[in-house]
Amino acid sequence: MSKKGKNKRYFYYDEKLQVHQVKWYRLRMVGSVVLSLAAVVGVLLLINHFTNDMLGIEHDKMSSLVKENQMLQQQLSTLTNEVHQLQTNLDTVYKEGDVLRLMVDLPELDKDTKVAGVGGAVAPVTSGTFSDNASALLNSVETDLAHLKGQMAVQEQSYQQIVKKAELNKGFFAALPALKPMEGYYSPTGFGLRMHPLLGIFRVHQGLDIVNDVGTPVYASGDGTIELAGQSSSGYGIMIVINHGYGYQSLYGHLSKVFVREGQHVRRGDLIARSGRTGLVTGPHLHYEVRHNGVSENPVNFFFDDIRPQEYQAQLASR
């Protein structure tokens, strides 16, 4: 219980039944208020300090992000230019690839095939992660890269076809009976319908007669496997048949001597026999035929500039 005096304050204790004066009451009240205000101000100042620090950090972060974004846009612009240059280079590769395809006897890639390698749409960059300009650049670069990837896949397949066809052509050209098999005279019109020199009737001459002395070297006109070598039951006498593959065969008749055996692999320019006059003949010569899929064709159409076998062998040896 408290009692008030003039400018004095008292407090009554029930237990001791005494009244005590509270000294410096106003001063203590003012001090309490001042201390409370000081504490509040201190807290506010501390909060303001941390708030300013946090705002400063956020400002620094924002400035750093702005600079990084600007650098990113510059790098993306450079990358976009490089992608466009790659597209230009790829267009050149397309043109050169078409030339190579023609060289190996393949058709050019049509526009539909080229467009088929472009591919579908590319998922856009998530908005909000980057600025609008950066997002647009990223989307453009990713789209261009996806197109380039598809076009490169088409070109890869095309070049695989070119290599495969070139290897096939290499084997085909080596097997083609393109070498004149023996030196000597022949008539360019000797193939086809003619008067048979012994029978005296018109018959189709399915080969070419190359005239020269008995014992003149006879060479394989192309790579292949000996299918027949020795005496025949026909008017060709001693003969050789080479299977060149790809549907081609070559026949050498009226021979005097054979240097190969059946099943043996020979290469263009290999010595396989010597000419003679065996079989149904009027004089020494080589009867030479070229057959494609069982049909006789004019051997003259296969001769490569009528190159001599010795010249061919000399050029092979000089490689």
PDB file of C-alpha atoms in Angstrom:
ATOM      1  CA  MET A   1       0.000   0.000   0.000  1.00  0.00           C
ATOM      2  CA  SER A   2       1.440   3.406  -0.959  1.00  0.00           C
ATOM      3  CA  LYS A   3       0.840   6.820   0.512  1.00  0.00           C
ATOM      4  CA  LYS A   4       1.297  10.157  -1.149  1.00  0.00           C
ATOM      5  CA  GLY A   5       2.866  13.184   0.552  1.00  0.00           C
ATOM      6  CA  LYS A   6       3.686  16.483  -0.941  1.00  0.00           C
ATOM      7  CA  ASN A   7       6.226  15.692  -3.570  1.00  0.00           C
ATOM      8  CA  LYS A   8       6.911  12.424  -1.687  1.00  0.00           C
ATOM      9  CA  ARG A   9       5.964   8.849  -2.301  1.00  0.00           C
ATOM     10  CA  TYR A  10       5.561   6.193   0.439  1.00  0.00           C
ATOM     11  CA  PHE A  11       5.114   2.451   0.324  1.00  0.00           C
ATOM     12  CA  TYR A  12       3.365   0.486   3.103  1.00  0.00           C
ATOM     13  CA  TYR A  13       4.549  -3.038   3.998  1.00  0.00           C
ATOM     14  CA  ASP A  14       1.802  -5.186   5.600  1.00  0.00           C
ATOM     15  CA  GLU A  15       4.192  -7.699   7.068  1.00  0.00           C
ATOM     16  CA  LYS A  16       6.293  -5.208   9.001  1.00  0.00           C
ATOM     17  CA  LEU A  17       3.483  -2.687   9.467  1.00  0.00           C
ATOM     18  CA  GLN A  18       5.825   0.064   8.370  1.00  0.00           C
ATOM     19  CA  VAL A  19       5.667   2.863   5.807  1.00  0.00           C
ATOM     20  CA  HIS A  20       8.791   3.621   3.804  1.00  0.00           C
ATOM     21  CA  GLN A  21       9.429   6.647   1.696  1.00  0.00           C
ATOM     22  CA  VAL A  22      10.412   6.034  -1.949  1.00  0.00           C
ATOM     23  CA  LYS A  23      13.291   8.370  -2.582  1.00  0.00           C
ATOM     24  CA  TRP A  24      14.109   9.892  -5.963  1.00  0.00           C
ATOM     25  CA  TYR A  25      10.817   8.625  -7.354  1.00  0.00           C
ATOM     26  CA  ARG A  26      10.576  11.084 -10.260  1.00  0.00           C
ATOM     27  CA  LEU A  27      14.197  10.739 -11.138  1.00  0.00           C
ATOM     28  CA  ARG A  28      13.838   6.993 -11.233  1.00  0.00           C
ATOM     29  CA  MET A  29      10.718   7.239 -13.431  1.00  0.00           C
ATOM     30  CA  VAL A  30      12.418   9.615 -15.842  1.00  0.00           C
ATOM     31  CA  GLY A  31      15.493   7.367 -15.934  1.00  0.00           C
ATOM     32  CA  SER A  32      13.389   4.340 -16.707  1.00  0.00           C
ATOM     33  CA  VAL A  33      11.653   6.135 -19.557  1.00  0.00           C
ATOM     34  CA  VAL A  34      14.957   7.452 -20.933  1.00  0.00           C
ATOM     35  CA  LEU A  35      16.548   4.021 -20.762  1.00  0.00           C
ATOM     36  CA  SER A  36      13.535   2.480 -22.496  1.00  0.00           C
ATOM     37  CA  LEU A  37      13.653   5.105 -25.250  1.00  0.00           C
ATOM     38  CA  ALA A  38      17.409   4.600 -25.647  1.00  0.00           C
ATOM     39  CA  ALA A  39      16.902   0.866 -25.957  1.00  0.00           C
ATOM     40  CA  VAL A  40      14.192   1.350 -28.596  1.00  0.00           C
ATOM     41  CA  VAL A  41      16.344   3.803 -30.542  1.00  0.00           C
ATOM     42  CA  GLY A  42      19.307   1.413 -30.341  1.00  0.00           C
ATOM     43  CA  VAL A  43      17.228  -1.434 -31.673  1.00  0.00           C
ATOM     44  CA  LEU A  44      15.912   0.763 -34.490  1.00  0.00           C
ATOM     45  CA  LEU A  45      19.416   1.912 -35.366  1.00  0.00           C
ATOM     46  CA  LEU A  46      20.636  -1.691 -35.363  1.00  0.00           C
ATOM     47  CA  ILE A  47      17.763  -2.775 -37.602  1.00  0.00           C
ATOM     48  CA  ASN A  48      18.436   0.156 -39.924  1.00  0.00           C
ATOM     49  CA  HIS A  49      22.129  -0.756 -40.054  1.00  0.00           C
ATOM     50  CA  PHE A  50      21.442  -4.376 -41.013  1.00  0.00           C
ATOM     51  CA  THR A  51      18.765  -3.273 -43.448  1.00  0.00           C
ATOM     52  CA  ASN A  52      21.189  -0.905 -45.211  1.00  0.00           C
ATOM     53  CA  ASP A  53      23.807  -3.653 -45.316  1.00  0.00           C
ATOM     54  CA  MET A  54      21.349  -6.095 -46.848  1.00  0.00           C
ATOM     55  CA  LEU A  55      20.170  -3.517 -49.377  1.00  0.00           C
ATOM     56  CA  GLY A  56      23.780  -2.802 -50.267  1.00  0.00           C
ATOM     57  CA  ILE A  57      24.480  -6.491 -50.783  1.00  0.00           C
ATOM     58  CA  GLU A  58      21.358  -6.880 -52.907  1.00  0.00           C
ATOM     59  CA  HIS A  59      22.352  -3.834 -54.948  1.00  0.00           C
ATOM     60  CA  ASP A  60      25.816  -5.250 -55.523  1.00  0.00           C
ATOM     61  CA  LYS A  61      24.292  -8.555 -56.553  1.00  0.00           C
ATOM     62  CA  MET A  62      21.933  -6.868 -58.970  1.00  0.00           C
ATOM     63  CA  SER A  63      24.789  -4.853 -60.490  1.00  0.00           C
ATOM     64  CA  SER A  64      26.831  -8.028 -60.874  1.00  0.00           C
ATOM     65  CA  LEU A  65      23.921  -9.868 -62.476  1.00  0.00           C
ATOM     66  CA  VAL A  66      23.331  -7.009 -64.899  1.00  0.00           C
ATOM     67  CA  LYS A  67      26.984  -7.082 -65.949  1.00  0.00           C
ATOM     68  CA  GLU A  68      26.923 -10.890 -66.316  1.00  0.00           C
ATOM     69  CA  ASN A  69      23.755 -10.665 -68.380  1.00  0.00           C
ATOM     70  CA  GLN A  70      25.346  -8.107 -70.670  1.00  0.00           C
ATOM     71  CA  MET A  71      28.432 -10.305 -71.099  1.00  0.00           C
ATOM     72  CA  LEU A  72      26.187 -13.300 -71.764  1.00  0.00           C
ATOM     73  CA  GLN A  73      24.356 -11.420 -74.507  1.00  0.00           C
ATOM     74  CA  GLN A  74      27.677 -10.439 -76.106  1.00  0.00           C
ATOM     75  CA  GLN A  75      28.912 -14.031 -76.023  1.00  0.00           C
ATOM     76  CA  LEU A  76      25.612 -15.296 -77.414  1.00  0.00           C
ATOM     77  CA  SER A  77      25.816 -12.769 -80.236  1.00  0.00           C
ATOM     78  CA  THR A  78      29.310 -14.009 -81.073  1.00  0.00           C
ATOM     79  CA  LEU A  79      28.128 -17.618 -80.889  1.00  0.00           C
ATOM     80  CA  THR A  80      25.190 -16.802 -83.170  1.00  0.00           C
ATOM     81  CA  ASN A  81      27.564 -15.388 -85.784  1.00  0.00           C
ATOM     82  CA  GLU A  82      29.713 -18.524 -85.552  1.00  0.00           C
ATOM     83  CA  VAL A  83      26.658 -20.741 -85.974  1.00  0.00           C
ATOM     84  CA  HIS A  84      25.656 -18.786 -89.076  1.00  0.00           C
ATOM     85  CA  GLN A  85      29.182 -19.226 -90.444  1.00  0.00           C
ATOM     86  CA  LEU A  86      28.914 -22.958 -89.789  1.00  0.00           C
ATOM     87  CA  GLN A  87      25.652 -22.984 -91.732  1.00  0.00           C
ATOM     88  CA  THR A  88      27.410 -21.297 -94.656  1.00  0.00           C
ATOM     89  CA  ASN A  89      30.211 -23.856 -94.496  1.00  0.00           C
ATOM     90  CA  LEU A  90      27.688 -26.681 -94.358  1.00  0.00           C
ATOM     91  CA  ASP A  91      25.984 -25.339 -97.474  1.00  0.00           C
ATOM     92  CA  THR A  92      29.356 -25.541 -99.215  1.00  0.00           C
ATOM     93  CA  VAL A  93      29.776 -29.116 -97.982  1.00  0.00           C
ATOM     94  CA  TYR A  94      26.344 -29.926 -99.435  1.00  0.00           C
ATOM     95  CA  LYS A  95      27.429 -28.638-102.850  1.00  0.00           C
ATOM     96  CA  GLU A  96      30.739 -30.508-102.752  1.00  0.00           C
ATOM     97  CA  GLY A  97      28.928 -33.625-101.571  1.00  0.00           C
ATOM     98  CA  ASP A  98      26.571 -33.437-104.549  1.00  0.00           C
ATOM     99  CA  VAL A  99      29.584 -33.244-106.882  1.00  0.00           C
ATOM    100  CA  LEU A 100      31.150 -36.282-105.198  1.00  0.00           C
ATOM    101  CA  ARG A 101      27.868 -38.169-105.493  1.00  0.00           C
ATOM    102  CA  LEU A 102      27.803 -37.516-109.228  1.00  0.00           C
ATOM    103  CA  MET A 103      31.437 -38.618-109.527  1.00  0.00           C
ATOM    104  CA  VAL A 104      30.620 -42.004-108.002  1.00  0.00           C
ATOM    105  CA  ASP A 105      27.396 -42.293-110.004  1.00  0.00           C
ATOM    106  CA  LEU A 106      24.964 -41.427-107.201  1.00  0.00           C
ATOM    107  CA  PRO A 107      22.078 -38.962-107.628  1.00  0.00           C
ATOM    108  CA  GLU A 108      22.210 -35.596-105.871  1.00  0.00           C
ATOM    109  CA  LEU A 109      20.382 -35.265-102.562  1.00  0.00           C
ATOM    110  CA  ASP A 110      16.951 -33.810-103.260  1.00  0.00           C
ATOM    111  CA  LYS A 111      15.562 -30.877-101.277  1.00  0.00           C
ATOM    112  CA  ASP A 112      13.123 -33.063 -99.336  1.00  0.00           C
ATOM    113  CA  THR A 113      15.983 -35.215 -98.055  1.00  0.00           C
ATOM    114  CA  LYS A 114      17.980 -32.172 -97.012  1.00  0.00           C
ATOM    115  CA  VAL A 115      14.987 -30.596 -95.257  1.00  0.00           C
ATOM    116  CA  ALA A 116      14.223 -33.908 -93.536  1.00  0.00           C
ATOM    117  CA  GLY A 117      17.416 -33.486 -91.535  1.00  0.00           C
ATOM    118  CA  VAL A 118      16.416 -30.114 -90.080  1.00  0.00           C
ATOM    119  CA  GLY A 119      14.322 -31.627 -87.288  1.00  0.00           C
ATOM    120  CA  GLY A 120      11.372 -30.332 -85.282  1.00  0.00           C
ATOM    121  CA  ALA A 121      10.871 -27.429 -82.913  1.00  0.00           C
ATOM    122  CA  VAL A 122      13.251 -26.795 -80.029  1.00  0.00           C
ATOM    123  CA  ALA A 123      11.928 -26.310 -76.478  1.00  0.00           C
ATOM    124  CA  PRO A 124      12.183 -22.597 -75.594  1.00  0.00           C
ATOM    125  CA  VAL A 125      14.400 -21.329 -72.788  1.00  0.00           C
ATOM    126  CA  THR A 126      12.494 -20.872 -69.502  1.00  0.00           C
ATOM    127  CA  SER A 127      11.346 -17.281 -69.273  1.00  0.00           C
ATOM    128  CA  GLY A 128      12.369 -15.351 -66.188  1.00  0.00           C
ATOM    129  CA  THR A 129      15.735 -17.077 -65.927  1.00  0.00           C
ATOM    130  CA  PHE A 130      17.327 -14.606 -68.324  1.00  0.00           C
ATOM    131  CA  SER A 131      16.402 -11.274 -69.777  1.00  0.00           C
ATOM    132  CA  ASP A 132      14.140 -11.190 -72.810  1.00  0.00           C
ATOM    133  CA  ASN A 133      17.068 -10.426 -75.145  1.00  0.00           C
ATOM    134  CA  ALA A 134      19.213 -13.220 -73.693  1.00  0.00           C
ATOM    135  CA  SER A 135      16.316 -15.685 -73.846  1.00  0.00           C
ATOM    136  CA  ALA A 136      15.656 -14.804 -77.483  1.00  0.00           C
ATOM    137  CA  LEU A 137      19.329 -15.244 -78.362  1.00  0.00           C
ATOM    138  CA  LEU A 138      19.493 -18.590 -76.553  1.00  0.00           C
ATOM    139  CA  ASN A 139      16.388 -19.835 -78.346  1.00  0.00           C
ATOM    140  CA  SER A 140      17.825 -18.747 -81.697  1.00  0.00           C
ATOM    141  CA  VAL A 141      21.185 -20.421 -81.065  1.00  0.00           C
ATOM    142  CA  GLU A 142      19.597 -23.670 -79.854  1.00  0.00           C
ATOM    143  CA  THR A 143      17.299 -23.766 -82.879  1.00  0.00           C
ATOM    144  CA  ASP A 144      20.199 -23.176 -85.280  1.00  0.00           C
ATOM    145  CA  LEU A 145      22.310 -25.817 -83.550  1.00  0.00           C
ATOM    146  CA  ALA A 146      19.471 -28.331 -83.765  1.00  0.00           C
ATOM    147  CA  HIS A 147      19.148 -27.628 -87.505  1.00  0.00           C
ATOM    148  CA  LEU A 148      22.891 -27.989 -87.993  1.00  0.00           C
ATOM    149  CA  LYS A 149      22.859 -31.273 -86.105  1.00  0.00           C
ATOM    150  CA  GLY A 150      20.121 -32.644 -88.357  1.00  0.00           C
ATOM    151  CA  GLN A 151      21.844 -31.484 -91.526  1.00  0.00           C
ATOM    152  CA  MET A 152      25.154 -32.967 -90.393  1.00  0.00           C
ATOM    153  CA  ALA A 153      23.402 -36.301 -89.842  1.00  0.00           C
ATOM    154  CA  VAL A 154      22.118 -36.193 -93.436  1.00  0.00           C
ATOM    155  CA  GLN A 155      25.595 -35.334 -94.716  1.00  0.00           C
ATOM    156  CA  GLU A 156      27.160 -38.116 -92.664  1.00  0.00           C
ATOM    157  CA  GLN A 157      24.804 -40.637 -94.233  1.00  0.00           C
ATOM    158  CA  SER A 158      25.474 -39.170 -97.660  1.00  0.00           C
ATOM    159  CA  TYR A 159      29.245 -39.454 -97.284  1.00  0.00           C
ATOM    160  CA  GLN A 160      28.887 -43.021 -96.026  1.00  0.00           C
ATOM    161  CA  GLN A 161      26.979 -43.783 -99.227  1.00  0.00           C
ATOM    162  CA  ILE A 162      29.690 -42.063-101.274  1.00  0.00           C
ATOM    163  CA  VAL A 163      32.473 -44.066 -99.612  1.00  0.00           C
ATOM    164  CA  LYS A 164      30.550 -47.313-100.017  1.00  0.00           C
ATOM    165  CA  LYS A 165      29.812 -46.585-103.682  1.00  0.00           C
ATOM    166  CA  ALA A 166      33.425 -45.535-104.287  1.00  0.00           C
ATOM    167  CA  GLU A 167      34.641 -48.851-102.859  1.00  0.00           C
ATOM    168  CA  LEU A 168      32.093 -50.677-104.988  1.00  0.00           C
ATOM    169  CA  ASN A 169      33.211 -48.718-108.041  1.00  0.00           C
ATOM    170  CA  LYS A 170      36.840 -49.486-107.239  1.00  0.00           C
ATOM    171  CA  GLY A 171      36.122 -53.196-107.330  1.00  0.00           C
ATOM    172  CA  PHE A 172      33.859 -52.823-110.359  1.00  0.00           C
ATOM    173  CA  PHE A 173      36.354 -50.834-112.397  1.00  0.00           C
ATOM    174  CA  ALA A 174      39.127 -53.292-111.552  1.00  0.00           C
ATOM    175  CA  ALA A 175      36.938 -56.189-112.683  1.00  0.00           C
ATOM    176  CA  LEU A 176      35.651 -54.539-115.856  1.00  0.00           C
ATOM    177  CA  PRO A 177      37.247 -56.242-118.918  1.00  0.00           C
ATOM    178  CA  ALA A 178      38.723 -52.985-120.225  1.00  0.00           C
ATOM    179  CA  LEU A 179      42.208 -54.060-121.349  1.00  0.00           C
ATOM    180  CA  LYS A 180      42.953 -55.234-124.853  1.00  0.00           C
ATOM    181  CA  PRO A 181      44.121 -58.789-124.065  1.00  0.00           C
ATOM    182  CA  MET A 182      46.711 -59.171-126.822  1.00  0.00           C
ATOM    183  CA  GLU A 183      48.651 -57.022-129.232  1.00  0.00           C
ATOM    184  CA  GLY A 184      47.709 -57.403-132.883  1.00  0.00           C
ATOM    185  CA  TYR A 185      45.363 -56.250-135.593  1.00  0.00           C
ATOM    186  CA  TYR A 186      41.615 -56.416-135.251  1.00  0.00           C
ATOM    187  CA  SER A 187      38.740 -55.050-137.297  1.00  0.00           C
ATOM    188  CA  PRO A 188      36.459 -52.655-135.404  1.00  0.00           C
ATOM    189  CA  THR A 189      33.563 -54.147-137.385  1.00  0.00           C
ATOM    190  CA  GLY A 190      34.510 -57.733-136.567  1.00  0.00           C
ATOM    191  CA  PHE A 191      31.697 -58.081-134.013  1.00  0.00           C
ATOM    192  CA  GLY A 192      28.198 -59.006-135.202  1.00  0.00           C
ATOM    193  CA  LEU A 193      26.771 -60.534-138.344  1.00  0.00           C
ATOM    194  CA  ARG A 194      29.433 -61.586-140.835  1.00  0.00           C
ATOM    195  CA  MET A 195      30.358 -64.240-143.379  1.00  0.00           C
ATOM    196  CA  HIS A 196      31.988 -67.183-141.603  1.00  0.00           C
ATOM    197  CA  PRO A 197      35.431 -67.731-143.188  1.00  0.00           C
ATOM    198  CA  LEU A 198      35.174 -71.542-143.114  1.00  0.00           C
ATOM    199  CA  LEU A 199      31.476 -72.278-143.323  1.00  0.00           C
ATOM    200  CA  GLY A 200      30.782 -69.685-146.025  1.00  0.00           C
ATOM    201  CA  ILE A 201      27.489 -68.590-144.428  1.00  0.00           C
ATOM    202  CA  PHE A 202      26.407 -65.516-142.490  1.00  0.00           C
ATOM    203  CA  ARG A 203      26.623 -65.985-138.767  1.00  0.00           C
ATOM    204  CA  VAL A 204      26.719 -63.690-135.789  1.00  0.00           C
ATOM    205  CA  HIS A 205      30.301 -63.310-134.627  1.00  0.00           C
ATOM    206  CA  GLN A 206      30.000 -62.920-130.860  1.00  0.00           C
ATOM    207  CA  GLY A 207      33.557 -61.747-130.284  1.00  0.00           C
ATOM    208  CA  LEU A 208      36.572 -60.023-131.761  1.00  0.00           C
ATOM    209  CA  ASP A 209      39.461 -61.648-133.642  1.00  0.00           C
ATOM    210  CA  ILE A 210      42.889 -60.201-132.799  1.00  0.00           C
ATOM    211  CA  VAL A 211      45.447 -61.428-135.328  1.00  0.00           C
ATOM    212  CA  ASN A 212      49.058 -62.202-134.358  1.00  0.00           C
ATOM    213  CA  ASP A 213      51.614 -65.016-134.457  1.00  0.00           C
ATOM    214  CA  VAL A 214      51.307 -68.208-132.459  1.00  0.00           C
ATOM    215  CA  GLY A 215      52.802 -67.731-128.985  1.00  0.00           C
ATOM    216  CA  THR A 216      51.894 -64.054-128.575  1.00  0.00           C
ATOM    217  CA  PRO A 217      51.244 -63.304-124.848  1.00  0.00           C
ATOM    218  CA  VAL A 218      47.588 -63.115-123.786  1.00  0.00           C
ATOM    219  CA  TYR A 219      46.668 -61.083-120.688  1.00  0.00           C
ATOM    220  CA  ALA A 220      43.623 -60.956-118.425  1.00  0.00           C
ATOM    221  CA  SER A 221      41.463 -57.986-119.424  1.00  0.00           C
ATOM    222  CA  GLY A 222      40.197 -57.465-115.875  1.00  0.00           C
ATOM    223  CA  ASP A 223      40.298 -58.840-112.334  1.00  0.00           C
ATOM    224  CA  GLY A 224      38.421 -62.071-111.840  1.00  0.00           C
ATOM    225  CA  THR A 225      38.429 -65.816-111.211  1.00  0.00           C
ATOM    226  CA  ILE A 226      39.318 -68.466-113.782  1.00  0.00           C
ATOM    227  CA  GLU A 227      36.122 -70.325-114.525  1.00  0.00           C
ATOM    228  CA  LEU A 228      37.426 -72.568-117.308  1.00  0.00           C
ATOM    229  CA  ALA A 229      40.947 -73.293-118.571  1.00  0.00           C
ATOM    230  CA  GLY A 230      41.847 -75.976-121.122  1.00  0.00           C
ATOM    231  CA  GLN A 231      40.503 -77.816-124.132  1.00  0.00           C
ATOM    232  CA  SER A 232      36.898 -77.074-125.062  1.00  0.00           C
ATOM    233  CA  SER A 233      34.382 -79.157-126.923  1.00  0.00           C
ATOM    234  CA  SER A 234      33.518 -76.258-129.231  1.00  0.00           C
ATOM    235  CA  GLY A 235      35.322 -74.681-132.135  1.00  0.00           C
ATOM    236  CA  TYR A 236      37.289 -72.419-129.733  1.00  0.00           C
ATOM    237  CA  GLY A 237      39.929 -75.101-129.178  1.00  0.00           C
ATOM    238  CA  ILE A 238      41.979 -74.395-126.033  1.00  0.00           C
ATOM    239  CA  MET A 239      40.246 -71.614-124.204  1.00  0.00           C
ATOM    240  CA  ILE A 240      39.975 -69.643-120.942  1.00  0.00           C
ATOM    241  CA  VAL A 241      36.876 -68.116-119.361  1.00  0.00           C
ATOM    242  CA  ILE A 242      37.252 -65.519-116.599  1.00  0.00           C
ATOM    243  CA  ASN A 243      34.372 -64.617-114.298  1.00  0.00           C
ATOM    244  CA  HIS A 244      34.858 -60.943-113.409  1.00  0.00           C
ATOM    245  CA  GLY A 245      31.801 -60.616-111.209  1.00  0.00           C
ATOM    246  CA  TYR A 246      29.148 -57.921-111.613  1.00  0.00           C
ATOM    247  CA  GLY A 247      27.664 -60.106-114.371  1.00  0.00           C
ATOM    248  CA  TYR A 248      30.755 -59.938-116.623  1.00  0.00           C
ATOM    249  CA  GLN A 249      32.723 -62.751-118.257  1.00  0.00           C
ATOM    250  CA  SER A 250      35.548 -62.735-120.785  1.00  0.00           C
ATOM    251  CA  LEU A 251      36.484 -65.595-123.138  1.00  0.00           C
ATOM    252  CA  TYR A 252      39.841 -66.268-124.815  1.00  0.00           C
ATOM    253  CA  GLY A 253      39.841 -68.885-127.614  1.00  0.00           C
ATOM    254  CA  HIS A 254      42.220 -70.690-130.025  1.00  0.00           C
ATOM    255  CA  LEU A 255      45.068 -70.641-127.482  1.00  0.00           C
ATOM    256  CA  SER A 256      48.283 -72.637-127.735  1.00  0.00           C
ATOM    257  CA  LYS A 257      49.250 -72.641-124.067  1.00  0.00           C
ATOM    258  CA  VAL A 258      47.534 -71.896-120.726  1.00  0.00           C
ATOM    259  CA  PHE A 259      49.272 -70.588-117.584  1.00  0.00           C
ATOM    260  CA  VAL A 260      46.339 -70.544-115.175  1.00  0.00           C
ATOM    261  CA  ARG A 261      44.036 -73.087-113.551  1.00  0.00           C
ATOM    262  CA  GLU A 262      40.360 -73.124-112.704  1.00  0.00           C
ATOM    263  CA  GLY A 263      39.512 -71.289-109.471  1.00  0.00           C
ATOM    264  CA  GLN A 264      42.630 -69.120-109.628  1.00  0.00           C
ATOM    265  CA  HIS A 265      42.219 -65.389-109.021  1.00  0.00           C
ATOM    266  CA  VAL A 266      43.863 -63.151-111.597  1.00  0.00           C
ATOM    267  CA  ARG A 267      44.294 -59.411-111.923  1.00  0.00           C
ATOM    268  CA  ARG A 268      44.066 -57.203-114.960  1.00  0.00           C
ATOM    269  CA  GLY A 269      47.307 -57.447-116.943  1.00  0.00           C
ATOM    270  CA  ASP A 270      48.327 -60.885-115.623  1.00  0.00           C
ATOM    271  CA  LEU A 271      49.776 -63.231-118.233  1.00  0.00           C
ATOM    272  CA  ILE A 272      47.281 -66.082-118.620  1.00  0.00           C
ATOM    273  CA  ALA A 273      48.083 -67.772-121.956  1.00  0.00           C
ATOM    274  CA  ARG A 274      49.698 -67.615-125.398  1.00  0.00           C
ATOM    275  CA  SER A 275      47.806 -67.329-128.632  1.00  0.00           C
ATOM    276  CA  GLY A 276      47.560 -70.189-131.145  1.00  0.00           C
ATOM    277  CA  ARG A 277      45.437 -71.726-133.847  1.00  0.00           C
ATOM    278  CA  THR A 278      43.566 -74.509-132.028  1.00  0.00           C
ATOM    279  CA  GLY A 279      39.943 -75.231-132.839  1.00  0.00           C
ATOM    280  CA  LEU A 280      38.092 -74.115-135.946  1.00  0.00           C
ATOM    281  CA  VAL A 281      40.362 -71.413-137.436  1.00  0.00           C
ATOM    282  CA  THR A 282      41.878 -70.321-140.734  1.00  0.00           C
ATOM    283  CA  GLY A 283      44.999 -68.800-139.164  1.00  0.00           C
ATOM    284  CA  PRO A 284      46.613 -67.857-135.862  1.00  0.00           C
ATOM    285  CA  HIS A 285      44.622 -65.340-133.853  1.00  0.00           C
ATOM    286  CA  LEU A 286      42.904 -64.793-130.508  1.00  0.00           C
ATOM    287  CA  HIS A 287      39.142 -64.995-130.384  1.00  0.00           C
ATOM    288  CA  TYR A 288      38.063 -62.673-127.563  1.00  0.00           C
ATOM    289  CA  GLU A 289      34.562 -62.218-126.161  1.00  0.00           C
ATOM    290  CA  VAL A 290      32.931 -60.107-123.467  1.00  0.00           C
ATOM    291  CA  ARG A 291      29.619 -61.211-121.988  1.00  0.00           C
ATOM    292  CA  HIS A 292      27.382 -59.315-119.598  1.00  0.00           C
ATOM    293  CA  ASN A 293      24.640 -61.312-117.889  1.00  0.00           C
ATOM    294  CA  GLY A 294      25.095 -63.988-120.556  1.00  0.00           C
ATOM    295  CA  VAL A 295      24.718 -61.583-123.505  1.00  0.00           C
ATOM    296  CA  SER A 296      27.711 -61.020-125.805  1.00  0.00           C
ATOM    297  CA  GLU A 297      28.792 -57.406-126.226  1.00  0.00           C
ATOM    298  CA  ASN A 298      31.283 -55.753-128.557  1.00  0.00           C
ATOM    299  CA  PRO A 299      34.678 -55.926-126.763  1.00  0.00           C
ATOM    300  CA  VAL A 300      35.821 -52.741-128.543  1.00  0.00           C
ATOM    301  CA  ASN A 301      33.348 -50.769-126.425  1.00  0.00           C
ATOM    302  CA  PHE A 302      35.274 -51.802-123.307  1.00  0.00           C
ATOM    303  CA  PHE A 303      38.832 -51.080-124.442  1.00  0.00           C
ATOM    304  CA  PHE A 304      40.379 -48.203-122.492  1.00  0.00           C
ATOM    305  CA  ASP A 305      41.953 -46.076-125.220  1.00  0.00           C
ATOM    306  CA  ASP A 306      43.262 -49.343-126.671  1.00  0.00           C
ATOM    307  CA  ILE A 307      46.187 -49.251-124.230  1.00  0.00           C
ATOM    308  CA  ARG A 308      48.810 -51.942-124.781  1.00  0.00           C
ATOM    309  CA  PRO A 309      49.106 -54.600-122.043  1.00  0.00           C
ATOM    310  CA  GLN A 310      52.834 -53.859-121.582  1.00  0.00           C
ATOM    311  CA  GLU A 311      52.121 -50.164-121.116  1.00  0.00           C
ATOM    312  CA  TYR A 312      49.465 -50.992-118.550  1.00  0.00           C
ATOM    313  CA  GLN A 313      51.835 -53.262-116.625  1.00  0.00           C
ATOM    314  CA  ALA A 314      54.591 -50.630-116.739  1.00  0.00           C
ATOM    315  CA  GLN A 315      52.266 -47.979-115.293  1.00  0.00           C
ATOM    316  CA  LEU A 316      51.173 -50.334-112.494  1.00  0.00           C
ATOM    317  CA  ALA A 317      54.808 -51.095-111.655  1.00  0.00           C
ATOM    318  CA  SER A 318      55.677 -47.380-111.463  1.00  0.00           C
ATOM    319  CA  ARG A 319      53.054 -46.612-108.798  1.00  0.00           C
TER     320      ARG A 319
END
